[in-house]
XYZ file of C-alpha atoms in Angstrom:
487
model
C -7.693 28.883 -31.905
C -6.530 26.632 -28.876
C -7.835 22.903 -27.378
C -8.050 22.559 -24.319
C -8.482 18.224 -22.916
C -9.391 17.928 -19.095
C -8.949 14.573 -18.848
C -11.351 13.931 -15.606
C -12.761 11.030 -13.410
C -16.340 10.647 -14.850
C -15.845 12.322 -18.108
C -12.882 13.778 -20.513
C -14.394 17.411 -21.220
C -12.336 19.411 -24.769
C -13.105 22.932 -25.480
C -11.907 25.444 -28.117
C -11.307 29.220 -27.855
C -10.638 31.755 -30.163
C -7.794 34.551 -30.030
C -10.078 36.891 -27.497
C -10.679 34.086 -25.243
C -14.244 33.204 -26.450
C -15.387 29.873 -26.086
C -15.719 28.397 -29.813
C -17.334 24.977 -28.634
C -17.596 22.338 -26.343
C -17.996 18.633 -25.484
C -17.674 15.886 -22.996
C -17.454 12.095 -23.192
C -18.463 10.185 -19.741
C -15.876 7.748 -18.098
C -16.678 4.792 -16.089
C -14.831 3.896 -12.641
C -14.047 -0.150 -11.998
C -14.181 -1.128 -8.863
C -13.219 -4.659 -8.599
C -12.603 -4.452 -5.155
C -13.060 -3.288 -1.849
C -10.841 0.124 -1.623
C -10.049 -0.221 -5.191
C -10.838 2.498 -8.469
C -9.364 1.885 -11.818
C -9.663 3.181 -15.260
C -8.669 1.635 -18.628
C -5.816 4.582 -19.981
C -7.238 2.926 -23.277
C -10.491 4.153 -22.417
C -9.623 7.870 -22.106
C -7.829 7.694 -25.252
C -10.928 6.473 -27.261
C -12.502 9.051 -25.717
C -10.219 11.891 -26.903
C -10.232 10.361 -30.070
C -14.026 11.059 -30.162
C -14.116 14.742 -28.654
C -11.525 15.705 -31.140
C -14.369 14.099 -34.280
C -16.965 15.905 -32.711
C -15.144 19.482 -32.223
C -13.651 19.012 -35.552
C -16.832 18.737 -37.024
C -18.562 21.006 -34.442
C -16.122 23.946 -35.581
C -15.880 23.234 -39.382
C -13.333 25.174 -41.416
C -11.962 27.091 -38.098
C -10.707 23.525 -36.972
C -7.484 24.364 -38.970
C -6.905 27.666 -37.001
C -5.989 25.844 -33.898
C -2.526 25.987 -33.007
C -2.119 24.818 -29.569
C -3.041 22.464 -27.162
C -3.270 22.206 -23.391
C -3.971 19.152 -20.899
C -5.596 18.925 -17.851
C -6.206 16.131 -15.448
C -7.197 14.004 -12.281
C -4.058 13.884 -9.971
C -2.011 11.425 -9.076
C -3.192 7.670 -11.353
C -0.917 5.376 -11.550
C -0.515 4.776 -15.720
C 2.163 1.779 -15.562
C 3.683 1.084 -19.251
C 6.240 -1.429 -20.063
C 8.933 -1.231 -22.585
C 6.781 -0.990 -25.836
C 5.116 1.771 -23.830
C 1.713 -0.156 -23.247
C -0.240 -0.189 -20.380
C 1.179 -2.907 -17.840
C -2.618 -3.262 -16.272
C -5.296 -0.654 -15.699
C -4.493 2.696 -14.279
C -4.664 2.939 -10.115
C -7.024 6.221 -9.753
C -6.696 9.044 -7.037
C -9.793 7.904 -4.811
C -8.207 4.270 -4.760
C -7.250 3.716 -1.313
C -5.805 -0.129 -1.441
C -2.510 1.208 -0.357
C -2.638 2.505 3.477
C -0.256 0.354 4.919
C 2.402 1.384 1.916
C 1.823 4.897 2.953
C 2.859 4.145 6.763
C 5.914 2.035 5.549
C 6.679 5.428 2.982
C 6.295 7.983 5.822
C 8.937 5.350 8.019
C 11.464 4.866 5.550
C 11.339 8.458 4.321
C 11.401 10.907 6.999
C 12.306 13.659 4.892
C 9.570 13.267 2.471
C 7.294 15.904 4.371
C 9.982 19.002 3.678
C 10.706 17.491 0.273
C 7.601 16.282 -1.091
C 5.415 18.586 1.308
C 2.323 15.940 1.579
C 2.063 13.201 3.988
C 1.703 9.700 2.245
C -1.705 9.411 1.211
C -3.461 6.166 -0.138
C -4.546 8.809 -2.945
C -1.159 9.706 -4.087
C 1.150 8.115 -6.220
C 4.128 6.401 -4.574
C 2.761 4.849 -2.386
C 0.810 2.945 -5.045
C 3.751 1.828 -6.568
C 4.969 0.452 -3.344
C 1.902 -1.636 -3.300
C 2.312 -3.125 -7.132
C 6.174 -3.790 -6.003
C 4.545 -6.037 -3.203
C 1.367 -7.628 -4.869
C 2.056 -7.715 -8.167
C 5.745 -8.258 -8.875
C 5.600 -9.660 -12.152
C 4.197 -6.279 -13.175
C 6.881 -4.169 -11.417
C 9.862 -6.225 -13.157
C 8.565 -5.036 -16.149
C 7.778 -1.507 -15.815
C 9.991 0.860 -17.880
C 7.698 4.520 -17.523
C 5.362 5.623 -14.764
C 2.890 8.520 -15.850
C 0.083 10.548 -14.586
C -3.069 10.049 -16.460
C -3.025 13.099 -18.618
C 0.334 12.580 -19.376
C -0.556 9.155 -20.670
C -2.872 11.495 -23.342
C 0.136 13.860 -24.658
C 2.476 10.179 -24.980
C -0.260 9.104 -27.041
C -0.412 12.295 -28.971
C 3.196 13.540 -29.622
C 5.046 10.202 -28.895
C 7.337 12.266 -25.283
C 7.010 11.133 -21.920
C 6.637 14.406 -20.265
C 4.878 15.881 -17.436
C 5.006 19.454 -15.674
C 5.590 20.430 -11.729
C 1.684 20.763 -10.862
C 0.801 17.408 -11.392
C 4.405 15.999 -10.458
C 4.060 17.252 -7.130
C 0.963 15.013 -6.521
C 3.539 12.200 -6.671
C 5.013 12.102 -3.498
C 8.947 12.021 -5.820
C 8.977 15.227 -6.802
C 11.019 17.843 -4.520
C 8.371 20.165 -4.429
C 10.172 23.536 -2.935
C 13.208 22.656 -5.982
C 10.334 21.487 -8.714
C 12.878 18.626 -9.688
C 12.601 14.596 -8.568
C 13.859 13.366 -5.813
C 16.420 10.666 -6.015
C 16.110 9.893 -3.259
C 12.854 9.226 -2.666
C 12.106 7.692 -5.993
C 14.698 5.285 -4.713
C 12.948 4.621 -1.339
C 10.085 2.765 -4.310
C 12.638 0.852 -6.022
C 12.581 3.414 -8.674
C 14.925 5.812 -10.652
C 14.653 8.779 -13.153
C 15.058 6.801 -16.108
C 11.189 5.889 -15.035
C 10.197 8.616 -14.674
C 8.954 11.659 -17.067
C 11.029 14.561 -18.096
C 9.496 17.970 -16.348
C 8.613 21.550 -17.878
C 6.298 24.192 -16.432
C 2.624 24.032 -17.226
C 2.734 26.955 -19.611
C 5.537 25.807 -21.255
C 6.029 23.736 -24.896
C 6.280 20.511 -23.974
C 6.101 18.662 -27.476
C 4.248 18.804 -30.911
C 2.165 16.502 -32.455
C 3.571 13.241 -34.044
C 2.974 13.469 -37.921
C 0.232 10.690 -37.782
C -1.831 12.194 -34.659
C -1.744 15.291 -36.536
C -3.255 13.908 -40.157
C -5.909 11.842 -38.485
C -7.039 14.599 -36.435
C -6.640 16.750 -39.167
C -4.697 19.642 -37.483
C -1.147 21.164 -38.815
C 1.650 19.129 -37.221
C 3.419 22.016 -35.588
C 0.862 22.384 -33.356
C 2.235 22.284 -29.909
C 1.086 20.837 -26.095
C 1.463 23.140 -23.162
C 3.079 21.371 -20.010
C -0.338 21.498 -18.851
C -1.514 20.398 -15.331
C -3.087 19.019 -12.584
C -6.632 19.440 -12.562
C -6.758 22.028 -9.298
C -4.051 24.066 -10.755
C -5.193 24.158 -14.041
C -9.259 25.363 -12.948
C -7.133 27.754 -11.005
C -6.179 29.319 -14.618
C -9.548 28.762 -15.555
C -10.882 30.985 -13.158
C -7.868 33.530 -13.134
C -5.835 32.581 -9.926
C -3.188 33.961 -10.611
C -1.481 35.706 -7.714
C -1.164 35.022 -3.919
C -4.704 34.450 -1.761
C -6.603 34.116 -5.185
C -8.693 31.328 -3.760
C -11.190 28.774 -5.364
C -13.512 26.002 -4.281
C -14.394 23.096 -6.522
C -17.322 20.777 -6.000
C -16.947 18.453 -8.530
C -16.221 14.466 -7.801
C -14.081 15.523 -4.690
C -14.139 18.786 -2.857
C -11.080 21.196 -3.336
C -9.934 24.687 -1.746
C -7.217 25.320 -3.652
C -5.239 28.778 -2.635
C -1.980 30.662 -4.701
C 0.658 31.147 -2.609
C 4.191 32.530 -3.467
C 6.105 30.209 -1.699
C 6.541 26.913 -1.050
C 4.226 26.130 2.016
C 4.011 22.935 3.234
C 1.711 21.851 6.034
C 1.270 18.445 6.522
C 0.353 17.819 10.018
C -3.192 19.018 8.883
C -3.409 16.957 5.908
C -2.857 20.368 3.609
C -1.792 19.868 0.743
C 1.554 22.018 -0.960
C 1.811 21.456 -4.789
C 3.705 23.938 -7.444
C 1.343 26.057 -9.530
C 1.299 25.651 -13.433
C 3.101 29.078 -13.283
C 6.939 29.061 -12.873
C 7.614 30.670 -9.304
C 4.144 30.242 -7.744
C 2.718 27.223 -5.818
C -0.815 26.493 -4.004
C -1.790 25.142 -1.023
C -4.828 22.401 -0.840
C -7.578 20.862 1.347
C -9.194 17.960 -0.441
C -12.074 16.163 0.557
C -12.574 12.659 -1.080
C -16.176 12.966 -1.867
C -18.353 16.308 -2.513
C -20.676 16.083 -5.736
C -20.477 12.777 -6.046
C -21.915 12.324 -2.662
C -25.099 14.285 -4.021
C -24.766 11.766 -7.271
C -25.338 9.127 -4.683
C -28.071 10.047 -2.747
C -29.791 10.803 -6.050
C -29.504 7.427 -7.383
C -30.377 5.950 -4.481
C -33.805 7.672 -3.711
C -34.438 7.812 -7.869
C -34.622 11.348 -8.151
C -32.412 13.671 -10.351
C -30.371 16.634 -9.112
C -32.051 19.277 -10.201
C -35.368 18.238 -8.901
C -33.799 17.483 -5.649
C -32.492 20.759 -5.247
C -35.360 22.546 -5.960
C -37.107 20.495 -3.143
C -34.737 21.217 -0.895
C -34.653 25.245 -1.849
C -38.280 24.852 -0.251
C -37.061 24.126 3.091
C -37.939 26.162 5.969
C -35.226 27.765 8.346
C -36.816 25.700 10.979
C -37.066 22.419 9.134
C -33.407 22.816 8.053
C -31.753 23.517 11.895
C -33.964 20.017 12.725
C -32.769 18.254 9.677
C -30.355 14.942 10.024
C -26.521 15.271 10.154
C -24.488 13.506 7.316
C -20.851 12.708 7.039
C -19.419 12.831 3.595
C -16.853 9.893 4.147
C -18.184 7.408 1.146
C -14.628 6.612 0.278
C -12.519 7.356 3.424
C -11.338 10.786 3.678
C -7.694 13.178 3.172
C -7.902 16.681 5.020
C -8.038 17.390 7.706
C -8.500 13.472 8.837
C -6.260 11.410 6.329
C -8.466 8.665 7.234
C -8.903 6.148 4.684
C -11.125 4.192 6.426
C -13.504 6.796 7.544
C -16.862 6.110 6.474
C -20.187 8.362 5.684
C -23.418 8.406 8.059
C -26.680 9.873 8.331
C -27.355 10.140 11.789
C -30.510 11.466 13.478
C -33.288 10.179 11.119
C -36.948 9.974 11.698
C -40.155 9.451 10.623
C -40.369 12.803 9.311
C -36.697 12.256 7.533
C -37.994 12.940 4.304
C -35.496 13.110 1.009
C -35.474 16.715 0.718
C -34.186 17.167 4.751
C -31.499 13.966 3.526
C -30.549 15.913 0.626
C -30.242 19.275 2.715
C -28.156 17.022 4.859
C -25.976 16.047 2.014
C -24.933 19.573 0.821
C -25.080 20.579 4.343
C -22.181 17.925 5.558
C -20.617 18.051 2.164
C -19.895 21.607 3.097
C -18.768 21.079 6.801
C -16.228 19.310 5.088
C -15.044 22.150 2.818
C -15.323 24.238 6.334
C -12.666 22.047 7.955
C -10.027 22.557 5.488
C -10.635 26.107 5.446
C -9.721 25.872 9.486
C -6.480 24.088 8.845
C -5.613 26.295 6.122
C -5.997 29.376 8.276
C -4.219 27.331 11.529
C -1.366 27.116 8.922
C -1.696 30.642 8.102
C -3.275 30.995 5.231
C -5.700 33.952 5.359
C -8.584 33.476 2.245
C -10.671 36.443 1.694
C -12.915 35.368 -0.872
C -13.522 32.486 -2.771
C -14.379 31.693 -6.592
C -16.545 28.314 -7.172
C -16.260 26.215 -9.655
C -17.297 22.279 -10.342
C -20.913 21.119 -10.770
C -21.694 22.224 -7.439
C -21.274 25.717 -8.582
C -24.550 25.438 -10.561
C -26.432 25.164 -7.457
C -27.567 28.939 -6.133
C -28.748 26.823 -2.840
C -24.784 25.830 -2.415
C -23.204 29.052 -2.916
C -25.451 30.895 -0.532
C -24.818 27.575 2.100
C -21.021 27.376 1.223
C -21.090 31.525 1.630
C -23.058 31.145 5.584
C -21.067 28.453 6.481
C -17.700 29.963 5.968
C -18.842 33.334 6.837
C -16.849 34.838 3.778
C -18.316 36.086 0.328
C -18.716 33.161 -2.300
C -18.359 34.084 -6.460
C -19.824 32.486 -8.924
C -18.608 32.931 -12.558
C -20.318 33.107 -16.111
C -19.326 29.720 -17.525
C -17.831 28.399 -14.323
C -18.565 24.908 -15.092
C -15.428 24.499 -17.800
C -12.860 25.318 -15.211
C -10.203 22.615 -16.178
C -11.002 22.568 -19.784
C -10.924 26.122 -19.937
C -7.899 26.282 -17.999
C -6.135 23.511 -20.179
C -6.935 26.313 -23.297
C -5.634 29.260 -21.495
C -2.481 27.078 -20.936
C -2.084 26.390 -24.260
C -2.529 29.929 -25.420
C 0.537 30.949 -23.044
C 2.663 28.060 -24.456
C 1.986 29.726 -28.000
C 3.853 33.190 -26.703
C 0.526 34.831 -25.540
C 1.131 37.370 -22.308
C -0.387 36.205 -18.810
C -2.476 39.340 -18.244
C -4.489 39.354 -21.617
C -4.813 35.480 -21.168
C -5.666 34.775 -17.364
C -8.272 37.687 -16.940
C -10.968 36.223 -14.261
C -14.210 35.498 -16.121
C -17.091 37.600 -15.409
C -19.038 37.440 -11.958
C -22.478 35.947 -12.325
C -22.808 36.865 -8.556
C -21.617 37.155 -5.201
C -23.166 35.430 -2.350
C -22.986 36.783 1.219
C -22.527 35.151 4.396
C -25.710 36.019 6.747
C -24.840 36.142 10.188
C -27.229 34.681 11.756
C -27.790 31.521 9.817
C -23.833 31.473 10.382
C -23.982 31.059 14.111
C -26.685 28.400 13.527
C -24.730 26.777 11.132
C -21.823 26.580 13.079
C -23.965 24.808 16.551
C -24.501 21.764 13.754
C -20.891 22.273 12.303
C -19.686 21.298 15.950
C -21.846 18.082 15.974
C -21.032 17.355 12.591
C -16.794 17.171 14.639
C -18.256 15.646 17.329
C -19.988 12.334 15.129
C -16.534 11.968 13.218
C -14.872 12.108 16.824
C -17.208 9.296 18.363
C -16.854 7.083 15.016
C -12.941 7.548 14.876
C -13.383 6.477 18.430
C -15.216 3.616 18.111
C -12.998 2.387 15.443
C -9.958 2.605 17.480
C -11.154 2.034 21.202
């Protein structure tokens, strides 16, 4: 059998599958996100690891005697953290997350003193990413820089804890802003623009490659066989990506799960970062992806829950009620609730209902979250295509891909046929499994098959061109806000 860990913002999610790809079991422990600050998210990498440390209890006991059988192990996780350890190789202060966006005016310095880190890193310098982060600790918190020896990416932090290595693999590298993303090596030079060198850094194997085993004493308490091995694993994207079985150029996904993702395989290295696309390496050697990522999808749906006290699924049922007519009249909301990456790598962009009335009741404000969470999806499927990109189809995964309501919207929207998959909803964790049964010696094809189609949604012309009239106010509000901000 094979464990898969997708090490994720609200929760670390660990699933099992047998030798015909059969999921075996399943289970999730949630995370919490500290925010001590404005523009600041942080996790404890302490906190993840107690949480491993209970999935692997509870699938141990959940698959009894078959625990034994499992002989691999693959990692997936959230992109670009900032896991600082010193010397001793403990954590220097809590990890800086993805959606922490302290670090703007590091990114402008980055982008001045490196002007070949588009071509070589492919990405503009994002408050999300991880150099620039490290620029910021160099400036505000100097004692903690002097003694940093290692910097790792959150799931990475995971297999040093496991198997004692400090490794990572190109997928999640590339989310760095160091790695040389076209040569899947670092960058001297730009690690050297941060005041930083190899020796701090990782060494790098493909995602489907061995990466380590487990140490002796991870491997008794845990009660596995200590040559069991840990794929290179990945970044989260690229790792739902083998979830889902894309696997070859224009296989295509969307994934509403925290943030908002349309991830694409491409056989070259494509960068485009005028539009705020991102251009990573795949988890497979020779392949990389192209990205648009949107800050805040599901979790803007979380949100409005919460605050109007109702849960998800009752919401969306009330809002599957909606009338055509009550749905073209309904308020417009931007999905900005912590800044924003493509197309607008605005950090300071913020999220807005606009158009509210009396008759503004939470159903129409939830159709107008889902609505303008998908807009946003929209406009990286524009700059993909202006950097062309052509998408034919696209798989969806993520929590939002349990809503029928959101496929059919996402489907009319971008006026292109929408799947959804049997068992969708374990993308990474999945993926992270499938990883580690190709590290074992398994082939791709038996291994990356695309799970069964629950169903296909079709765009419907007609709702398309009337989705596309509030689509162009939906540009015009960020416009006027973007303009206010900067008269």
């Amino acid at each position: 059998m094979y464990l898969g860990i997708d090490l994720g913002t609200s929760e670390v999610k660990a699933l099992v599958i047998d030798e015909n790809n059969g999921v075996v079991a399943t289970h999730s422990a949630p995370l919490t996100i500290q925010r001590p600050k404005p523009h600041w998210s942080e996790q404890s990498p302490e906190a993840w690891w107690e949480a491993t440390e209970y999935l692997i209890a509870t699938l141990r006991e959940k698959c009894g005697h078959r625990w034994q059988a499992i002989k691999a192990i693959g990692l997936s996780g959230q992109m670009h953290g900032a896991v600082l350890l010193d010397a001793a190789g403990e954590p220097l202060r809590p990890a800086i997350l993805w959606n922490d966006t302290r670090c703007a005016q590091e990114c402008a310095e980055l982008e001045e003193m490196a002007p070949e880190l588009h071509q070589v890193a492919g990405n503009l310098a994002m408050p999300g990413f991880t150099a620039p982060k490290l620029l910021w600790v160099r400036r505000h918190e100097p004692q903690n820089f002097s003694r940093l020896a290692t910097v790792l990416l959150p799931k990475d932090y995971l297999r040093f804890k496991m198997t004692g290595k400090k490794i990572s693999d190109m997928s999640d590298s590339a989310g760095t802003l160091w790695l040389d993303v076209g040569k899947r090596d670092w960058s001297d030079a730009l690690l050297e623009k941060c005041g930083l060198s190899r020796a701090a850094m990782p060494a790098l194997v493909e995602g489907c490659e061995v990466s380590a085993v487990l140490e002796p004493a991870v491997a008794r308490r845990w009660g596995l066989n200590p040559s069991v091995i840990v794929a290179g694993g990945g970044g989260d994207n690229a790792v739902s990506a083998i979830g889902v079985g894309a696997v070859s150029p224009g296989d295509a996904f969307i994934s509403l799960g925290t943030s908002g993702v349309l991830f694409v395989v491409t056989d070259a290295y494509r960068p485009a970062p005028q539009s705020a696309v991102h251009a990573f390496c795949h988890v497979l050697p020779n392949l990389w992806h192209q990205m648009s990522v949107m800050l805040s999808a599901a979790s803007c749906l979380q949100w409005f829950c919460r605050l109007v006290g109702v849960t998800e699924l009752e919401l969306l049922e009330e809002i599957a009620q909606l009338s055509d007519a009550e749905k073209a009249s309904a308020p417009m909301f931007l999905p900005y609730l912590s800044g924003e990456r493509t197309p607008h790598n605005d950090p300071n962009a913020r999220g807005m209902f606009w158009g509210l009335t009396h008759s503004s009741q939470r159903a129409l404000m939830g159709y107008a979250v889902l609505e303008g969470v998908s807009f946003g999806i929209a406009d990286g499927l524009r700059v993909l295509q202006e950097s062309g990109t052509q998408i034919e189809q696209c798989s969806l995964v993520g929590g939002g891909a349990r809503s029928p309501f959101w496929a059919q919207l996402l489907a009319d929207i971008l006026a292109m046929p929408v799947v959804t998959h049997k068992g969708g909803e374990t993308g990474g964790a999945l993926g992270a499994a499938r990883l580690a049964c190709l590290a074992a010696g398994k082939p791709l094809a038996s291994v990356c098959e695309k799970p069964e189609v629950y169903k296909t949604w079709r765009s419907d012309p007609a709702r398309h061109r009337a989705l596309m009239t509030r689509y162009r106010q939906f540009n015009a509000l960020y416009q006027n806000d973007l303009n206010y901000r900067n008269p």
